[in-house]
């Protein structure tokens, strides 16, 4: 498996608790490298646009409000098999189902306030990276 890039967000529940460093350590310990990073406060347009794929889901409104509720850290992670590796380190969407040692098991508060986002496939990773970063902001 070749070196890949994936897109990650540290969500508002985690920035509020000042645990961004602890979360980034989990990525680094797994061999993922942060090659782009910025702390932003998402606008409604950004939150709705980013999660457009979920707009018919019952939790869409709640998700958008949550993602706008405080600062987030958007980042690009690089490494061997990065898309799958990031999902593995994140753990299951619902922290109740997440494996021991994963970010969501250790830090998530609920299925909604679950501390991190990660792309689910190489194609979505490329789209999500482009949504937040220009090429010159990514320094590998
Ligand atoms: P993942 O983030 O693991 O890829 P999904 O893509 O299915 O999960 O959902 C996107 C985000 O929507 C989740 O990370 C979570 O913040 C929120 N979400 C998912 N399911 C629910 C739910 N049943 N109730 C509230 N929020 C949810
Ligand atoms: Mg998803």
PDB file of C-alpha atoms and ligand atoms in Angstrom:
ATOM      1  CA  UNK A   1       0.000   0.000   0.000  1.00  0.00           C
ATOM      2  CA  UNK A   2       1.372   3.359  -1.022  1.00  0.00           C
ATOM      3  CA  UNK A   3       1.650   6.604   0.920  1.00  0.00           C
ATOM      4  CA  UNK A   4      -1.773   8.252   1.002  1.00  0.00           C
ATOM      5  CA  UNK A   5      -3.332  11.441   2.307  1.00  0.00           C
ATOM      6  CA  UNK A   6      -6.572  11.729   4.222  1.00  0.00           C
ATOM      7  CA  UNK A   7      -8.623  14.514   5.741  1.00  0.00           C
ATOM      8  CA  UNK A   8      -9.276  14.870   9.473  1.00  0.00           C
ATOM      9  CA  UNK A   9     -11.194  17.268  11.715  1.00  0.00           C
ATOM     10  CA  UNK A  10     -10.770  17.654  15.455  1.00  0.00           C
ATOM     11  CA  UNK A  11     -14.338  18.584  16.394  1.00  0.00           C
ATOM     12  CA  UNK A  12     -15.650  21.312  18.773  1.00  0.00           C
ATOM     13  CA  UNK A  13     -16.165  18.950  21.745  1.00  0.00           C
ATOM     14  CA  UNK A  14     -12.417  18.231  21.673  1.00  0.00           C
ATOM     15  CA  UNK A  15     -11.171  21.799  21.151  1.00  0.00           C
ATOM     16  CA  UNK A  16     -13.450  22.860  24.057  1.00  0.00           C
ATOM     17  CA  UNK A  17     -11.719  20.351  26.353  1.00  0.00           C
ATOM     18  CA  UNK A  18      -8.202  21.362  25.182  1.00  0.00           C
ATOM     19  CA  UNK A  19      -7.284  17.840  24.030  1.00  0.00           C
ATOM     20  CA  UNK A  20      -6.132  18.543  20.471  1.00  0.00           C
ATOM     21  CA  UNK A  21      -2.565  17.564  21.389  1.00  0.00           C
ATOM     22  CA  UNK A  22      -3.663  14.261  22.904  1.00  0.00           C
ATOM     23  CA  UNK A  23      -5.618  13.458  19.741  1.00  0.00           C
ATOM     24  CA  UNK A  24      -2.759  14.411  17.407  1.00  0.00           C
ATOM     25  CA  UNK A  25      -0.445  12.152  19.451  1.00  0.00           C
ATOM     26  CA  UNK A  26      -2.706   9.220  18.623  1.00  0.00           C
ATOM     27  CA  UNK A  27      -2.280   9.923  14.901  1.00  0.00           C
ATOM     28  CA  UNK A  28       1.481  10.359  15.216  1.00  0.00           C
ATOM     29  CA  UNK A  29       1.842   7.198  17.310  1.00  0.00           C
ATOM     30  CA  UNK A  30       0.061   5.310  14.499  1.00  0.00           C
ATOM     31  CA  UNK A  31       2.585   6.570  11.922  1.00  0.00           C
ATOM     32  CA  UNK A  32       0.416   9.336  10.468  1.00  0.00           C
ATOM     33  CA  UNK A  33       2.035  12.717   9.844  1.00  0.00           C
ATOM     34  CA  UNK A  34       0.209  16.080   9.982  1.00  0.00           C
ATOM     35  CA  UNK A  35       1.150  17.739   6.666  1.00  0.00           C
ATOM     36  CA  UNK A  36      -1.431  20.573   6.859  1.00  0.00           C
ATOM     37  CA  UNK A  37      -3.340  22.054   9.768  1.00  0.00           C
ATOM     38  CA  UNK A  38      -5.441  25.088  10.624  1.00  0.00           C
ATOM     39  CA  UNK A  39      -7.801  26.062  13.405  1.00  0.00           C
ATOM     40  CA  UNK A  40     -11.008  27.585  12.059  1.00  0.00           C
ATOM     41  CA  UNK A  41     -14.524  28.395  13.138  1.00  0.00           C
ATOM     42  CA  UNK A  42     -16.794  26.868  10.496  1.00  0.00           C
ATOM     43  CA  UNK A  43     -19.489  28.981   8.913  1.00  0.00           C
ATOM     44  CA  UNK A  44     -22.943  27.501   8.351  1.00  0.00           C
ATOM     45  CA  UNK A  45     -22.160  27.323   4.610  1.00  0.00           C
ATOM     46  CA  UNK A  46     -18.992  25.339   5.298  1.00  0.00           C
ATOM     47  CA  UNK A  47     -20.673  22.946   7.750  1.00  0.00           C
ATOM     48  CA  UNK A  48     -23.676  22.359   5.468  1.00  0.00           C
ATOM     49  CA  UNK A  49     -21.485  22.014   2.385  1.00  0.00           C
ATOM     50  CA  UNK A  50     -19.011  19.670   4.008  1.00  0.00           C
ATOM     51  CA  UNK A  51     -21.740  17.360   5.356  1.00  0.00           C
ATOM     52  CA  UNK A  52     -24.071  17.689   2.318  1.00  0.00           C
ATOM     53  CA  UNK A  53     -23.936  13.898   1.859  1.00  0.00           C
ATOM     54  CA  UNK A  54     -25.880  13.593   5.150  1.00  0.00           C
ATOM     55  CA  UNK A  55     -28.516  16.253   4.434  1.00  0.00           C
ATOM     56  CA  UNK A  56     -31.430  13.794   4.391  1.00  0.00           C
ATOM     57  CA  UNK A  57     -30.384  12.171   7.676  1.00  0.00           C
ATOM     58  CA  UNK A  58     -32.428  13.020  10.813  1.00  0.00           C
ATOM     59  CA  UNK A  59     -29.325  14.259  12.657  1.00  0.00           C
ATOM     60  CA  UNK A  60     -28.198  16.690   9.905  1.00  0.00           C
ATOM     61  CA  UNK A  61     -29.411  19.879  11.649  1.00  0.00           C
ATOM     62  CA  UNK A  62     -27.876  18.841  14.950  1.00  0.00           C
ATOM     63  CA  UNK A  63     -24.599  17.920  13.228  1.00  0.00           C
ATOM     64  CA  UNK A  64     -24.342  21.288  11.450  1.00  0.00           C
ATOM     65  CA  UNK A  65     -25.102  23.218  14.665  1.00  0.00           C
ATOM     66  CA  UNK A  66     -22.494  21.179  16.547  1.00  0.00           C
ATOM     67  CA  UNK A  67     -19.784  21.710  13.925  1.00  0.00           C
ATOM     68  CA  UNK A  68     -20.423  25.492  14.092  1.00  0.00           C
ATOM     69  CA  UNK A  69     -20.535  25.570  17.897  1.00  0.00           C
ATOM     70  CA  UNK A  70     -16.827  26.210  18.445  1.00  0.00           C
ATOM     71  CA  UNK A  71     -13.406  26.038  16.829  1.00  0.00           C
ATOM     72  CA  UNK A  72     -12.266  22.965  14.925  1.00  0.00           C
ATOM     73  CA  UNK A  73      -8.861  21.880  13.665  1.00  0.00           C
ATOM     74  CA  UNK A  74      -8.897  20.767  10.029  1.00  0.00           C
ATOM     75  CA  UNK A  75      -5.883  18.742   8.973  1.00  0.00           C
ATOM     76  CA  UNK A  76      -4.349  16.573   6.296  1.00  0.00           C
ATOM     77  CA  UNK A  77      -2.757  13.348   7.511  1.00  0.00           C
ATOM     78  CA  UNK A  78      -0.197  11.486   5.423  1.00  0.00           C
ATOM     79  CA  UNK A  79       1.142   7.958   5.744  1.00  0.00           C
ATOM     80  CA  UNK A  80       1.009   4.361   4.629  1.00  0.00           C
ATOM     81  CA  UNK A  81      -2.655   3.424   3.971  1.00  0.00           C
ATOM     82  CA  UNK A  82      -3.659   6.706   5.649  1.00  0.00           C
ATOM     83  CA  UNK A  83      -7.415   6.568   4.951  1.00  0.00           C
ATOM     84  CA  UNK A  84      -7.941   3.183   6.608  1.00  0.00           C
ATOM     85  CA  UNK A  85      -5.331   3.786   9.304  1.00  0.00           C
ATOM     86  CA  UNK A  86      -7.021   7.037  10.352  1.00  0.00           C
ATOM     87  CA  UNK A  87     -10.420   5.302  10.569  1.00  0.00           C
ATOM     88  CA  UNK A  88      -8.829   2.584  12.687  1.00  0.00           C
ATOM     89  CA  UNK A  89      -7.255   5.065  15.105  1.00  0.00           C
ATOM     90  CA  UNK A  90     -10.540   7.044  15.285  1.00  0.00           C
ATOM     91  CA  UNK A  91     -12.696   4.050  16.239  1.00  0.00           C
ATOM     92  CA  UNK A  92     -16.403   3.460  15.585  1.00  0.00           C
ATOM     93  CA  UNK A  93     -18.788   6.431  15.132  1.00  0.00           C
ATOM     94  CA  UNK A  94     -20.570   5.593  18.385  1.00  0.00           C
ATOM     95  CA  UNK A  95     -18.038   5.615  21.259  1.00  0.00           C
ATOM     96  CA  UNK A  96     -20.053   2.816  22.896  1.00  0.00           C
ATOM     97  CA  UNK A  97     -18.956   0.575  19.999  1.00  0.00           C
ATOM     98  CA  UNK A  98     -15.381   1.882  19.676  1.00  0.00           C
ATOM     99  CA  UNK A  99     -12.417  -0.414  20.375  1.00  0.00           C
ATOM    100  CA  UNK A 100     -10.074   0.107  23.322  1.00  0.00           C
ATOM    101  CA  UNK A 101      -7.277   2.578  22.639  1.00  0.00           C
ATOM    102  CA  UNK A 102      -9.122   4.427  19.856  1.00  0.00           C
ATOM    103  CA  UNK A 103      -9.683   8.194  19.959  1.00  0.00           C
ATOM    104  CA  UNK A 104     -13.463   7.882  20.158  1.00  0.00           C
ATOM    105  CA  UNK A 105     -13.289   5.266  22.921  1.00  0.00           C
ATOM    106  CA  UNK A 106     -11.022   7.494  25.008  1.00  0.00           C
ATOM    107  CA  UNK A 107     -12.383  10.940  24.239  1.00  0.00           C
ATOM    108  CA  UNK A 108     -15.793  10.989  22.495  1.00  0.00           C
ATOM    109  CA  UNK A 109     -18.781  12.195  24.532  1.00  0.00           C
ATOM    110  CA  UNK A 110     -21.574  10.714  22.395  1.00  0.00           C
ATOM    111  CA  UNK A 111     -22.383   9.482  18.873  1.00  0.00           C
ATOM    112  CA  UNK A 112     -22.760  13.121  17.783  1.00  0.00           C
ATOM    113  CA  UNK A 113     -19.990  14.763  19.825  1.00  0.00           C
ATOM    114  CA  UNK A 114     -17.413  12.184  18.843  1.00  0.00           C
ATOM    115  CA  UNK A 115     -14.230  14.298  18.736  1.00  0.00           C
ATOM    116  CA  UNK A 116     -12.982  13.536  15.212  1.00  0.00           C
ATOM    117  CA  UNK A 117     -13.966  13.294  11.571  1.00  0.00           C
ATOM    118  CA  UNK A 118     -12.035  11.179   9.068  1.00  0.00           C
ATOM    119  CA  UNK A 119     -12.529  10.562   5.344  1.00  0.00           C
ATOM    120  CA  UNK A 120     -14.074   7.183   4.526  1.00  0.00           C
ATOM    121  CA  UNK A 121     -12.363   6.506   1.143  1.00  0.00           C
ATOM    122  CA  UNK A 122      -9.500   7.859  -1.003  1.00  0.00           C
ATOM    123  CA  UNK A 123     -11.978   9.656  -3.315  1.00  0.00           C
ATOM    124  CA  UNK A 124     -13.755  11.442  -0.460  1.00  0.00           C
ATOM    125  CA  UNK A 125     -10.367  12.235   1.112  1.00  0.00           C
ATOM    126  CA  UNK A 126      -9.309  14.086  -2.050  1.00  0.00           C
ATOM    127  CA  UNK A 127     -12.593  16.039  -2.155  1.00  0.00           C
ATOM    128  CA  UNK A 128     -12.530  16.894   1.543  1.00  0.00           C
ATOM    129  CA  UNK A 129      -8.882  18.031   1.439  1.00  0.00           C
ATOM    130  CA  UNK A 130      -9.762  20.357  -1.461  1.00  0.00           C
ATOM    131  CA  UNK A 131     -12.769  21.704   0.442  1.00  0.00           C
ATOM    132  CA  UNK A 132     -10.490  23.229   3.108  1.00  0.00           C
ATOM    133  CA  UNK A 133      -6.938  23.437   1.724  1.00  0.00           C
ATOM    134  CA  UNK A 134      -5.158  24.822  -1.302  1.00  0.00           C
ATOM    135  CA  UNK A 135      -2.124  22.882  -2.596  1.00  0.00           C
ATOM    136  CA  UNK A 136       0.353  25.403  -1.183  1.00  0.00           C
ATOM    137  CA  UNK A 137      -1.002  24.900   2.354  1.00  0.00           C
ATOM    138  CA  UNK A 138      -0.001  21.231   2.321  1.00  0.00           C
ATOM    139  CA  UNK A 139       3.655  20.700   3.139  1.00  0.00           C
ATOM    140  CA  UNK A 140       4.689  17.057   3.249  1.00  0.00           C
TER     141      UNK A 140
HETATM  142  P1  LIG B   1     -18.285   8.876  10.760  1.00  0.00           P
HETATM  143  O1  LIG B   1     -17.941  10.249  11.320  1.00  0.00           O
HETATM  144  O2  LIG B   1     -17.808   7.773  11.664  1.00  0.00           O
HETATM  145  O3  LIG B   1     -17.826   8.694   9.341  1.00  0.00           O
HETATM  146  P2  LIG B   1     -21.003   9.218   9.718  1.00  0.00           P
HETATM  147  O4  LIG B   1     -20.372   9.649   8.436  1.00  0.00           O
HETATM  148  O5  LIG B   1     -22.041   8.140   9.658  1.00  0.00           O
HETATM  149  O6  LIG B   1     -19.891   8.759  10.793  1.00  0.00           O
HETATM  150  O7  LIG B   1     -21.703  10.465  10.425  1.00  0.00           O
HETATM  151  C1  LIG B   1     -21.084  11.735  10.380  1.00  0.00           C
HETATM  152  C2  LIG B   1     -21.202  12.376  11.753  1.00  0.00           C
HETATM  153  O8  LIG B   1     -22.579  12.625  12.052  1.00  0.00           O
HETATM  154  C3  LIG B   1     -20.720  11.500  12.927  1.00  0.00           C
HETATM  155  O9  LIG B   1     -19.325  11.515  13.117  1.00  0.00           O
HETATM  156  C4  LIG B   1     -21.465  12.142  14.091  1.00  0.00           C
HETATM  157  O10 LIG B   1     -20.830  13.357  14.530  1.00  0.00           O
HETATM  158  C5  LIG B   1     -22.798  12.486  13.446  1.00  0.00           C
HETATM  159  N1  LIG B   1     -23.778  11.415  13.648  1.00  0.00           N
HETATM  160  C6  LIG B   1     -23.819  10.203  13.048  1.00  0.00           C
HETATM  161  N2  LIG B   1     -24.848   9.452  13.472  1.00  0.00           N
HETATM  162  C7  LIG B   1     -25.498  10.210  14.389  1.00  0.00           C
HETATM  163  C8  LIG B   1     -26.662  10.019  15.203  1.00  0.00           C
HETATM  164  N3  LIG B   1     -27.351   8.872  15.152  1.00  0.00           N
HETATM  165  N4  LIG B   1     -27.036  11.019  16.025  1.00  0.00           N
HETATM  166  C9  LIG B   1     -26.342  12.189  16.077  1.00  0.00           C
HETATM  167  N5  LIG B   1     -25.244  12.451  15.327  1.00  0.00           N
HETATM  168  C10 LIG B   1     -24.818  11.480  14.506  1.00  0.00           C
HETATM  169 MG1  LIG B   2     -18.459   9.643   7.605  1.00  0.00          MG
END
